[in-house]
Short mmCIF file of C-alpha atoms and ligand atoms in Angstrom, two decimals:
data_model
loop_
_atom_site.label_atom_id
_atom_site.label_comp_id
_atom_site.label_asym_id
_atom_site.label_seq_id
_atom_site.Cartn_x
_atom_site.Cartn_y
_atom_site.Cartn_z
CA MET A 1 48.54 3.19 91.31
CA GLN A 2 47.46 6.77 90.47
CA ASN A 3 47.34 5.87 86.80
CA PHE A 4 44.24 7.95 86.11
CA LEU A 5 46.04 9.95 83.43
CA SER A 6 46.94 6.79 81.51
CA PHE A 7 43.55 5.10 81.81
CA ASP A 8 40.12 6.70 81.46
CA ARG A 9 37.13 5.50 83.47
CA VAL A 10 35.68 2.55 81.60
CA GLU A 11 32.39 0.87 82.42
CA PRO A 12 31.84 -2.83 81.77
CA LYS A 13 30.48 -3.65 78.31
CA LYS A 14 26.73 -3.94 77.91
CA ARG A 15 25.03 -6.54 75.76
CA LEU A 16 23.57 -5.10 72.54
CA VAL A 17 20.03 -3.77 73.00
CA GLY A 18 18.49 -5.94 70.27
CA GLU A 19 19.91 -9.03 71.94
CA ARG A 20 19.34 -8.23 75.62
CA VAL A 21 15.64 -7.32 75.36
CA LYS A 22 14.91 -10.87 74.25
CA ASP A 23 15.80 -12.41 77.62
CA PHE A 24 16.21 -11.74 81.34
CA ASP A 25 19.97 -12.34 81.40
CA GLU A 26 22.24 -9.68 82.88
CA VAL A 27 22.93 -6.60 80.77
CA TYR A 28 26.45 -5.83 82.03
CA GLU A 29 29.40 -8.11 81.32
CA VAL A 30 32.16 -8.75 83.87
CA PHE A 31 35.50 -6.92 83.45
CA ASP A 32 38.35 -9.04 82.14
CA LYS A 33 41.70 -9.35 83.93
CA VAL A 34 43.31 -6.41 82.12
CA GLU A 35 40.33 -4.05 82.39
CA VAL A 36 39.93 -4.67 86.13
CA LYS A 37 43.65 -4.07 86.77
CA ASN A 38 43.70 -0.86 84.72
CA GLN A 39 40.61 0.50 86.47
CA SER A 40 41.97 -0.38 89.94
CA GLU A 41 45.32 1.23 89.12
CA ARG A 42 43.55 4.55 88.58
CA CYS A 43 42.92 4.84 92.35
CA VAL A 44 44.88 7.72 93.90
CA GLN A 45 44.86 6.09 97.39
CA CYS A 46 43.65 9.33 99.07
CA GLY A 47 44.55 9.79 102.71
CA ASP A 48 40.91 10.39 103.59
CA PRO A 49 38.90 8.22 101.15
CA TYR A 50 35.41 9.68 100.79
CA CYS A 51 34.28 6.59 98.85
CA MET A 52 34.61 4.55 102.07
CA THR A 53 32.66 7.11 104.08
CA LYS A 54 29.87 7.21 101.52
CA CYS A 55 29.62 3.41 101.26
CA PRO A 56 27.01 2.41 103.88
CA LEU A 57 29.15 -0.65 104.76
CA HIS A 58 32.35 1.46 104.93
CA ASN A 59 34.04 -1.12 102.75
CA PHE A 60 37.88 -1.09 102.53
CA ILE A 61 37.66 0.17 98.94
CA PRO A 62 41.16 1.68 98.41
CA GLN A 63 42.71 -1.38 100.04
CA TRP A 64 40.97 -3.90 97.78
CA LEU A 65 41.59 -1.75 94.71
CA LYS A 66 45.31 -1.85 95.62
CA GLY A 67 45.05 -5.63 96.01
CA VAL A 68 43.64 -5.98 92.49
CA ALA A 69 46.13 -3.50 91.00
CA GLU A 70 49.00 -5.48 92.54
CA THR A 71 47.41 -8.79 91.41
CA ASN A 72 46.88 -9.95 94.99
CA LEU A 73 43.31 -11.13 94.39
CA GLU A 74 43.24 -13.27 97.53
CA LEU A 75 43.89 -10.26 99.76
CA ALA A 76 41.25 -8.21 97.88
CA PHE A 77 38.77 -11.09 98.28
CA LYS A 78 39.39 -11.35 102.04
CA LEU A 79 39.10 -7.61 102.63
CA SER A 80 36.01 -7.25 100.48
CA ASN A 81 34.19 -10.16 102.13
CA GLU A 82 35.06 -9.03 105.64
CA THR A 83 32.88 -5.91 105.72
CA SER A 84 30.30 -7.03 103.16
CA PRO A 85 28.05 -10.10 103.38
CA PHE A 86 27.76 -10.38 99.57
CA PRO A 87 30.02 -7.99 97.61
CA GLU A 88 29.19 -9.57 94.23
CA ILE A 89 25.52 -8.59 94.78
CA MET A 90 26.21 -5.04 95.97
CA GLY A 91 28.63 -4.54 93.07
CA ARG A 92 25.65 -5.18 90.77
CA VAL A 93 22.73 -3.46 92.47
CA CYS A 94 24.07 -0.49 94.47
CA PRO A 95 23.36 2.91 92.92
CA GLN A 96 27.11 3.63 92.92
CA ASP A 97 26.63 7.05 91.29
CA VAL A 98 25.11 8.37 94.51
CA LEU A 99 27.18 6.23 96.93
CA CYS A 100 30.88 5.25 96.69
CA GLU A 101 31.54 6.39 93.09
CA GLY A 102 29.66 9.64 93.62
CA ASP A 103 32.22 10.64 96.28
CA CYS A 104 35.34 9.23 94.58
CA THR A 105 37.98 12.01 94.35
CA LEU A 106 38.35 11.34 90.61
CA ASN A 107 34.66 11.96 90.05
CA ASP A 108 35.61 15.63 89.92
CA GLY A 109 36.80 15.78 86.31
CA HIS A 110 38.57 12.48 85.58
CA GLY A 111 35.69 10.05 86.07
CA ALA A 112 35.19 7.97 89.23
CA ILE A 113 36.80 4.56 89.63
CA THR A 114 34.30 1.87 88.58
CA ILE A 115 34.20 0.59 92.18
CA GLY A 116 31.06 -1.55 91.90
CA SER A 117 32.29 -3.46 88.86
CA VAL A 118 35.69 -4.15 90.45
CA GLU A 119 33.89 -5.30 93.62
CA ARG A 120 31.80 -7.75 91.61
CA TYR A 121 34.90 -9.08 89.82
CA ILE A 122 36.87 -9.70 93.05
CA THR A 123 34.35 -12.09 94.61
CA GLU A 124 33.28 -13.81 91.41
CA LYS A 125 36.87 -14.44 90.33
CA GLY A 126 37.74 -15.41 93.91
CA PHE A 127 34.96 -18.03 94.03
CA SER A 128 36.06 -19.43 90.68
CA LYS A 129 39.59 -19.79 92.10
CA GLY A 130 38.23 -21.66 95.12
CA PHE A 131 38.75 -18.92 97.75
CA GLU A 132 36.55 -19.51 100.79
CA ILE A 133 34.64 -17.35 103.26
CA PRO A 134 35.68 -18.26 106.81
CA PHE A 135 32.85 -19.57 109.02
CA ALA A 136 33.25 -20.62 112.66
CA HIS A 137 33.80 -24.36 113.21
CA LYS A 138 33.18 -24.07 116.95
CA LYS A 139 29.61 -23.25 118.03
CA ILE A 140 28.92 -20.99 121.01
CA GLY A 141 25.71 -22.81 121.97
CA LYS A 142 23.25 -20.02 121.12
CA SER A 143 20.68 -19.72 118.37
CA VAL A 144 18.85 -16.90 116.56
CA GLY A 145 15.55 -17.11 114.67
CA ILE A 146 15.32 -14.75 111.68
CA ILE A 147 12.01 -13.90 110.04
CA GLY A 148 12.56 -13.01 106.38
CA SER A 149 15.40 -14.01 104.06
CA GLY A 150 15.94 -10.67 102.31
CA PRO A 151 19.34 -8.94 102.38
CA ALA A 152 18.81 -7.88 106.04
CA GLY A 153 18.14 -11.47 107.18
CA LEU A 154 20.86 -13.00 104.96
CA SER A 155 23.45 -10.47 106.13
CA LEU A 156 22.60 -11.13 109.79
CA ALA A 157 22.79 -14.89 109.17
CA THR A 158 26.22 -14.50 107.52
CA TYR A 159 27.80 -12.66 110.45
CA LEU A 160 26.14 -14.88 113.09
CA LEU A 161 27.36 -18.05 111.38
CA ARG A 162 30.85 -16.54 111.21
CA ALA A 163 30.66 -16.10 115.00
CA GLY A 164 29.50 -19.68 115.71
CA VAL A 165 25.82 -18.93 116.38
CA ASP A 166 23.14 -21.36 115.14
CA VAL A 167 20.72 -19.68 112.73
CA THR A 168 17.26 -20.58 111.42
CA ILE A 169 15.53 -18.41 108.80
CA TYR A 170 11.75 -18.57 108.44
CA GLU A 171 10.69 -17.42 104.95
CA ARG A 172 7.16 -17.32 103.52
CA ASP A 173 8.24 -17.55 99.85
CA SER A 174 9.44 -20.76 98.28
CA LYS A 175 12.91 -19.32 97.60
CA ALA A 176 15.19 -17.26 99.84
CA GLY A 177 16.43 -13.77 98.97
CA GLY A 178 13.42 -11.46 99.47
CA LEU A 179 13.44 -8.67 96.89
CA LEU A 180 16.80 -9.87 95.58
CA THR A 181 14.93 -12.93 94.32
CA TYR A 182 11.36 -11.77 93.62
CA GLY A 183 11.80 -7.98 93.08
CA ILE A 184 15.04 -6.99 91.35
CA PRO A 185 14.85 -8.50 87.83
CA GLY A 186 17.39 -10.97 86.45
CA PHE A 187 18.75 -8.47 83.91
CA LYS A 188 20.18 -6.53 86.89
CA LEU A 189 20.97 -9.48 89.16
CA ASP A 190 21.28 -13.06 87.95
CA LYS A 191 19.24 -15.32 90.25
CA LYS A 192 22.07 -17.88 90.37
CA VAL A 193 24.21 -15.33 92.22
CA ILE A 194 21.71 -15.22 95.13
CA GLN A 195 21.24 -18.97 95.08
CA ASN A 196 25.03 -19.45 95.40
CA ARG A 197 25.15 -17.24 98.49
CA VAL A 198 22.19 -19.02 100.09
CA GLU A 199 23.81 -22.41 99.41
CA LEU A 200 27.06 -21.16 100.89
CA LEU A 201 25.21 -20.21 104.11
CA GLN A 202 23.39 -23.56 104.16
CA ASN A 203 26.74 -25.34 103.85
CA ALA A 204 27.91 -23.26 106.82
CA GLY A 205 24.97 -24.53 108.89
CA LEU A 206 22.04 -22.22 108.10
CA VAL A 207 18.65 -23.90 108.60
CA LEU A 208 16.29 -22.42 106.00
CA LYS A 209 12.56 -23.00 106.37
CA THR A 210 10.84 -21.77 103.20
CA ASN A 211 7.05 -21.69 102.56
CA CYS A 212 6.80 -20.82 106.24
CA GLU A 213 4.87 -17.64 106.98
CA VAL A 214 5.24 -16.47 110.55
CA GLY A 215 1.79 -15.75 111.98
CA LYS A 216 0.22 -18.37 109.67
CA ASP A 217 2.37 -21.50 109.39
CA ILE A 218 4.18 -20.94 112.68
CA GLU A 219 3.39 -18.66 115.62
CA PHE A 220 5.84 -15.89 116.50
CA SER A 221 5.77 -17.04 120.14
CA GLU A 222 7.06 -20.46 119.08
CA ILE A 223 10.03 -18.85 117.33
CA GLN A 224 10.79 -16.87 120.48
CA LYS A 225 10.60 -20.07 122.52
CA ASN A 226 12.94 -21.94 120.13
CA HIS A 227 15.72 -19.32 119.98
CA ASP A 228 17.84 -17.11 122.25
CA ALA A 229 17.08 -14.00 120.15
CA THR A 230 14.76 -13.10 117.27
CA PHE A 231 15.17 -10.77 114.27
CA ILE A 232 12.31 -9.37 112.20
CA GLY A 233 13.46 -8.67 108.62
CA ILE A 234 10.13 -8.70 106.84
CA GLY A 235 10.75 -5.75 104.49
CA SER A 236 8.20 -3.21 103.30
CA THR A 237 6.37 -4.26 100.15
CA LYS A 238 2.72 -3.21 100.53
CA ALA A 239 2.01 -1.06 97.47
CA LYS A 240 1.21 2.61 98.01
CA LYS A 241 -1.94 3.55 96.13
CA VAL A 242 -2.76 6.98 94.66
CA GLY A 243 -6.42 6.72 95.60
CA ILE A 244 -7.80 7.53 92.13
CA GLU A 245 -10.99 6.33 90.48
CA ASN A 246 -10.92 2.72 89.12
CA GLU A 247 -7.46 1.98 90.56
CA ASN A 248 -8.59 -1.57 91.36
CA SER A 249 -9.89 -2.38 87.86
CA ASP A 250 -8.91 -5.32 85.72
CA GLY A 251 -5.66 -4.45 83.92
CA VAL A 252 -4.24 -2.23 86.69
CA PHE A 253 -1.36 -3.87 88.56
CA MET A 254 0.86 -2.85 91.42
CA ALA A 255 4.59 -2.98 90.64
CA MET A 256 5.50 -5.85 92.97
CA GLU A 257 2.42 -7.84 91.96
CA PHE A 258 3.65 -7.56 88.35
CA LEU A 259 7.39 -8.11 88.93
CA SER A 260 7.08 -11.03 91.34
CA ASN A 261 4.52 -12.70 89.10
CA ILE A 262 6.89 -12.58 86.10
CA GLN A 263 9.72 -13.86 88.26
CA LYS A 264 7.56 -16.75 89.49
CA LYS A 265 6.73 -17.57 85.86
CA LEU A 266 10.46 -17.56 85.00
CA PHE A 267 11.16 -19.84 87.98
CA GLY A 268 8.39 -22.22 86.85
CA GLU A 269 6.41 -21.56 90.05
CA ASN A 270 2.64 -20.95 90.26
CA PHE A 271 1.81 -17.61 88.65
CA ASN A 272 -1.20 -15.59 87.52
CA SER A 273 -1.46 -15.93 83.72
CA LYS A 274 -3.88 -12.96 83.60
CA ILE A 275 -0.96 -10.61 84.28
CA ASP A 276 0.19 -10.58 80.67
CA VAL A 277 1.55 -7.54 78.79
CA LYS A 278 2.32 -9.27 75.47
CA GLY A 279 1.15 -7.11 72.53
CA LYS A 280 -0.34 -4.53 74.93
CA ASN A 281 0.12 -0.78 75.35
CA VAL A 282 1.57 -0.46 78.84
CA ILE A 283 1.64 2.70 80.95
CA VAL A 284 3.99 2.69 83.94
CA VAL A 285 3.35 5.38 86.57
CA GLY A 286 6.35 6.39 88.72
CA GLY A 287 10.00 7.43 88.32
CA GLY A 288 12.06 5.25 90.69
CA ASP A 289 14.11 2.11 90.14
CA THR A 290 11.01 -0.04 90.59
CA ALA A 291 9.30 1.82 87.73
CA MET A 292 12.38 1.26 85.52
CA ASP A 293 12.29 -2.46 86.40
CA CYS A 294 8.60 -2.63 85.40
CA ILE A 295 9.32 -0.86 82.11
CA ARG A 296 12.23 -3.12 81.17
CA THR A 297 10.36 -6.25 82.26
CA SER A 298 7.35 -5.24 80.12
CA ILE A 299 9.65 -4.76 77.12
CA ARG A 300 11.14 -8.25 77.64
CA GLU A 301 7.64 -9.68 78.00
CA GLY A 302 6.74 -8.40 74.52
CA ALA A 303 4.63 -5.29 75.24
CA LYS A 304 3.60 -3.37 72.10
CA SER A 305 4.59 -0.04 73.67
CA VAL A 306 5.79 1.06 77.10
CA THR A 307 5.37 4.64 78.27
CA CYS A 308 6.41 5.95 81.65
CA HIS A 309 4.67 8.94 83.22
CA TYR A 310 6.51 10.75 86.01
CA ARG A 311 5.49 13.92 87.83
CA ARG A 312 8.98 15.44 87.89
CA ASP A 313 11.72 15.29 85.20
CA SER A 314 14.70 13.05 84.42
CA LYS A 315 17.04 15.12 86.63
CA ASN A 316 14.73 14.74 89.61
CA MET A 317 14.07 11.01 89.39
CA PRO A 318 14.59 9.20 92.70
CA GLY A 319 16.29 6.14 91.18
CA SER A 320 19.64 5.50 89.54
CA TYR A 321 20.28 7.53 86.34
CA LYS A 322 21.95 4.45 84.83
CA GLU A 323 18.65 2.52 84.94
CA TYR A 324 16.77 5.42 83.32
CA ARG A 325 19.37 5.46 80.49
CA ASN A 326 19.01 1.70 80.06
CA SER A 327 15.21 2.04 79.86
CA VAL A 328 15.49 4.70 77.14
CA GLU A 329 17.98 2.57 75.20
CA GLU A 330 15.59 -0.37 75.35
CA GLY A 331 12.76 1.63 73.77
CA ALA A 332 10.63 3.11 76.57
CA GLU A 333 9.02 6.51 76.08
CA PHE A 334 9.07 9.00 78.97
CA ILE A 335 6.47 11.68 79.63
CA PHE A 336 7.64 14.01 82.40
CA TYR A 337 5.62 16.50 84.48
CA SER A 338 2.61 14.20 84.35
CA THR A 339 0.51 12.97 87.30
CA PRO A 340 -2.39 10.45 87.26
CA LYS A 341 -5.94 11.71 87.97
CA SER A 342 -8.33 8.86 87.14
CA ILE A 343 -8.60 5.60 85.24
CA SER A 344 -11.36 4.94 82.70
CA THR A 345 -12.75 1.46 82.05
CA GLU A 346 -14.86 -0.41 79.49
CA ASN A 347 -16.77 -3.44 80.78
CA GLY A 348 -14.73 -3.29 84.00
CA ARG A 349 -11.40 -3.39 82.17
CA VAL A 350 -8.95 -0.53 81.94
CA ALA A 351 -9.28 1.53 78.76
CA GLY A 352 -7.31 4.68 79.51
CA ILE A 353 -5.84 6.95 82.13
CA THR A 354 -6.15 10.70 82.62
CA PHE A 355 -3.02 12.65 83.53
CA ALA A 356 -2.70 16.30 84.59
CA LYS A 357 0.39 18.35 83.74
CA THR A 358 2.62 19.44 86.63
CA GLU A 359 5.36 21.96 87.33
CA LEU A 360 8.00 22.25 90.05
CA SER A 361 7.80 25.08 92.59
CA GLU A 362 10.08 26.05 95.51
CA ALA A 363 11.92 23.38 97.51
CA ASP A 364 10.33 21.94 100.69
CA GLU A 365 12.08 21.19 104.05
CA SER A 366 13.80 18.15 102.50
CA GLY A 367 15.32 20.32 99.76
CA ARG A 368 13.24 18.66 97.03
CA LYS A 369 11.15 20.86 94.75
CA ARG A 370 7.41 20.54 95.33
CA VAL A 371 5.14 19.28 92.54
CA VAL A 372 2.24 21.55 91.60
CA GLU A 373 -0.60 20.41 89.34
CA ILE A 374 -1.47 22.79 86.48
CA ALA A 375 -5.20 23.59 86.38
CA ASN A 376 -7.25 22.44 83.36
CA SER A 377 -4.38 20.47 81.88
CA ASP A 378 -6.01 17.02 81.92
CA GLU A 379 -5.24 14.68 79.06
CA VAL A 380 -6.59 11.16 78.45
CA VAL A 381 -4.16 8.48 77.30
CA GLU A 382 -5.28 5.07 75.97
CA ALA A 383 -3.91 2.07 77.85
CA ASP A 384 -4.37 -1.70 77.91
CA ILE A 385 -2.31 -2.21 81.07
CA ILE A 386 -1.37 0.23 83.83
CA ILE A 387 1.44 -0.55 86.29
CA MET A 388 1.60 1.59 89.41
CA ALA A 389 5.11 1.97 90.83
CA LEU A 390 4.60 4.59 93.51
CA GLY A 391 6.46 3.19 96.50
CA PHE A 392 5.77 0.86 99.39
CA ASN A 393 4.49 0.75 102.96
CA PRO A 394 5.21 -1.84 105.65
CA GLU A 395 2.71 -4.69 106.05
CA ASN A 396 2.60 -4.76 109.87
CA PRO A 397 1.51 -8.33 110.62
CA LYS A 398 -0.47 -8.94 113.79
CA PHE A 399 2.40 -10.62 115.64
CA LEU A 400 4.15 -7.24 115.99
CA GLU A 401 1.40 -5.93 118.24
CA THR A 402 0.88 -9.14 120.21
CA SER A 403 4.61 -9.38 120.95
CA GLY A 404 4.86 -5.73 122.03
CA VAL A 405 6.89 -4.53 119.03
CA LYS A 406 6.04 -0.85 118.54
CA THR A 407 5.72 0.78 115.13
CA ASN A 408 5.86 4.49 114.25
CA SER A 409 3.37 6.82 112.52
CA TRP A 410 3.95 5.33 109.01
CA GLY A 411 4.20 1.72 110.22
CA GLY A 412 8.00 1.29 110.42
CA ILE A 413 9.29 -0.85 113.30
CA GLU A 414 10.84 1.31 116.04
CA ILE A 415 14.32 0.26 117.15
CA SER A 416 16.98 1.56 119.53
CA LYS A 417 20.56 2.38 118.47
CA THR A 418 21.44 -1.29 119.00
CA GLY A 419 18.72 -2.53 116.64
CA GLU A 420 16.52 -3.83 119.47
CA THR A 421 12.79 -3.22 119.22
CA SER A 422 10.56 -2.07 122.10
CA SER A 423 10.34 -5.74 123.07
CA SER A 424 13.43 -7.16 124.75
CA ASN A 425 15.57 -9.58 122.71
CA ILE A 426 13.60 -8.94 119.49
CA TYR A 427 15.66 -7.07 116.89
CA SER A 428 14.80 -5.62 113.50
CA GLY A 429 16.38 -3.90 110.48
CA GLY A 430 16.20 -3.35 106.74
CA ASP A 431 13.10 -1.99 104.99
CA ALA A 432 10.84 -3.04 107.90
CA VAL A 433 12.54 -0.27 109.89
CA ARG A 434 13.68 2.21 107.21
CA GLY A 435 10.80 1.92 104.72
CA ALA A 436 11.64 1.06 101.09
CA ASP A 437 15.39 1.67 100.83
CA LEU A 438 18.49 -0.09 99.47
CA VAL A 439 20.02 -3.57 99.58
CA VAL A 440 23.28 -2.20 101.00
CA ARG A 441 21.53 -0.50 103.94
CA ALA A 442 19.59 -3.66 104.77
CA ALA A 443 22.91 -5.55 104.66
CA PHE A 444 24.47 -2.97 106.99
CA ASP A 445 21.61 -3.38 109.48
CA GLY A 446 22.01 -7.16 109.49
CA ARG A 447 25.78 -6.88 110.07
CA GLU A 448 25.44 -4.39 112.93
CA VAL A 449 22.66 -6.35 114.69
CA ALA A 450 24.84 -9.48 114.46
CA LYS A 451 27.64 -7.66 116.34
CA GLU A 452 25.18 -6.58 119.02
CA ILE A 453 23.61 -10.02 119.48
CA VAL A 454 27.00 -11.79 119.60
CA ASN A 455 28.32 -9.28 122.18
CA ASN A 456 25.22 -9.86 124.31
CA PHE A 457 25.64 -13.65 124.11
CA LEU A 458 29.33 -13.50 125.01
CA ASN A 459 28.83 -11.06 127.90
CA LYS A 460 26.01 -12.95 129.61
C1 FAD B 501 11.48 -3.81 92.16
C2 FAD B 501 12.53 -3.40 93.12
C3 FAD B 501 13.81 -3.13 92.64
C4 FAD B 501 14.81 -2.74 93.53
N1 FAD B 501 16.05 -2.48 93.02
C5 FAD B 501 17.05 -2.16 93.88
C6 FAD B 501 18.35 -1.93 93.39
O1 FAD B 501 18.61 -2.00 92.19
N2 FAD B 501 19.32 -1.63 94.29
C7 FAD B 501 19.08 -1.55 95.63
O2 FAD B 501 20.01 -1.31 96.41
N3 FAD B 501 17.83 -1.75 96.12
C8 FAD B 501 16.82 -2.04 95.28
N4 FAD B 501 15.55 -2.26 95.77
C9 FAD B 501 15.34 -2.17 97.23
C10 FAD B 501 15.85 -3.41 97.96
O3 FAD B 501 15.47 -4.57 97.25
C11 FAD B 501 15.31 -3.44 99.40
O4 FAD B 501 15.71 -2.25 100.06
C12 FAD B 501 15.89 -4.63 100.18
O5 FAD B 501 15.58 -5.86 99.53
C13 FAD B 501 15.30 -4.67 101.61
O6 FAD B 501 15.77 -5.83 102.26
P1 FAD B 501 14.97 -6.49 103.49
O7 FAD B 501 15.74 -7.70 103.85
O8 FAD B 501 14.74 -5.47 104.51
O9 FAD B 501 13.53 -6.87 102.90
P2 FAD B 501 13.05 -7.79 101.69
O10 FAD B 501 14.07 -7.91 100.64
O11 FAD B 501 11.71 -7.24 101.32
O12 FAD B 501 12.86 -9.22 102.37
C14 FAD B 501 11.87 -9.46 103.33
C15 FAD B 501 11.59 -10.95 103.38
O13 FAD B 501 10.70 -11.23 104.45
C16 FAD B 501 9.76 -12.21 104.04
N5 FAD B 501 8.58 -12.12 104.91
C17 FAD B 501 7.74 -11.07 105.08
N6 FAD B 501 6.79 -11.37 106.00
C18 FAD B 501 7.05 -12.63 106.43
C19 FAD B 501 6.44 -13.49 107.39
N7 FAD B 501 5.37 -13.11 108.09
N8 FAD B 501 6.96 -14.74 107.57
C20 FAD B 501 8.08 -15.15 106.88
N9 FAD B 501 8.69 -14.35 105.96
C21 FAD B 501 8.20 -13.12 105.75
C22 FAD B 501 9.48 -11.83 102.60
O14 FAD B 501 8.91 -12.90 101.87
C23 FAD B 501 10.88 -11.47 102.12
O15 FAD B 501 11.56 -12.61 101.64
C24 FAD B 501 14.53 -2.62 94.91
C25 FAD B 501 13.24 -2.87 95.38
C26 FAD B 501 12.25 -3.25 94.50
C27 FAD B 501 10.88 -3.49 94.99
S1 SF4 B 502 28.64 -1.77 98.84
FE1 SF4 B 502 27.77 -0.34 97.35
S2 SF4 B 502 28.42 1.67 98.06
FE2 SF4 B 502 29.74 0.16 99.10
S3 SF4 B 502 31.57 -0.09 97.77
FE3 SF4 B 502 30.08 -1.63 97.12
S4 SF4 B 502 28.94 -0.69 95.43
FE4 SF4 B 502 29.96 0.97 96.57
#
């Protein structure tokens, strides 16, 4: 260990740009045996590892890095899969630069350990060697109904099945995974990786009811009747609108409408063929990870040009810097300090969009600089397609109100410290509670609610 003077930080190789923009396959390759050992050996094994504190799951990072460095992959696999419901997914999609790697001691001059890439390697290599995740063989005679199969629901299901609880997931889409499946594109997360985890849970006893929308195909009250506890993990995917003229015109799409439609097409499911960017000039509005996903998806779908307009600058983007860099590499143009004002149409179809210039003023209570529009700075840009990626709100289906589940001022489900909602024995977590957030935080919520539910079952 402590070999950071012998080995520099190395990131996994990326596929060449000209090759990767032709398909939706993953951009990053997996480390090989030597690379992963060298990177793990760089760890200084600090007494007080900040990486663990910053990881929302408080993963045993130094311990599994030591396992890999000492070629004890089985130990690393066990430790990694104990605190995390799907390390190979988090290793791919976490914004490590602002989580574990951001607080790695070596980040101060030597370059952080590539924690996420080692994490991905451990579980993938472990699976290929036949290592297994332990699930309970003995049932405790209780069951939980989970609404939504996103990372919050899948994480909860994982830890309940490990404790011997029967689990049924009710999912309105035809495939499980939530935004892992229909939001995050395949070039960041191969769909087979999610499918493997879902199959693993099904083999451990998970009952998965897809194409089953709660409130439409089954009543919420029936789920309550059928199970000893219920979890609402329905996410937060209703698009935020800017409220500008012609925002609902032909040729203007909301980010999730666009991304999930392309994913459905790639899966061979029913999709809307009118959402087609091939040969078109595409404008993406927004600066977060979702905007980057729309940009890179448009490029892969054969757009003529893709330009992103964002009201701050590259240093103040809310998403991962890595994804911005990848978007630039793949040919997107970025216009910063630019905010949308109105959309112009011809025969009901989008023809252009007017942006005003912005500047940043003093920081607000959150510490973020405020955006100020510059007067008389309007500029019209021609566009064939506009994709709005400006964030999400919760959907708030009717069953929340009828079952006494309270929501707050912006529509998020209110929960206590134990994850229970205002209605007894109904729990919630993930984006439905936090608003649009991260996979790892949804996974954390699922894990913690599982502990609470199991304790309640065992103590009654
Ligand atoms: C385009 C995009 C890219 C992202 N990229 C990243 C990233 O790179 N890294 C990262 O950490 N995070 C990323 N995120 C955020 C991350 O995906 C979410 O924070 C996370 O998926 C939230 O998990 P969840 O389980 O709470 O909800 P979701 O993943 O939204 O899952 C909710 C599930 O509930 C189902 N559902 C809803 N209502 C009902 C109902 N009435 N009946 C039955 N089922 C229902 C939905 O179909 C869905 O399957 C991204 C988000 C988007 C939109
Ligand atoms: S779960 Fe995310 S934050 Fe935690 S160690 Fe893995 S990549 Fe880092």
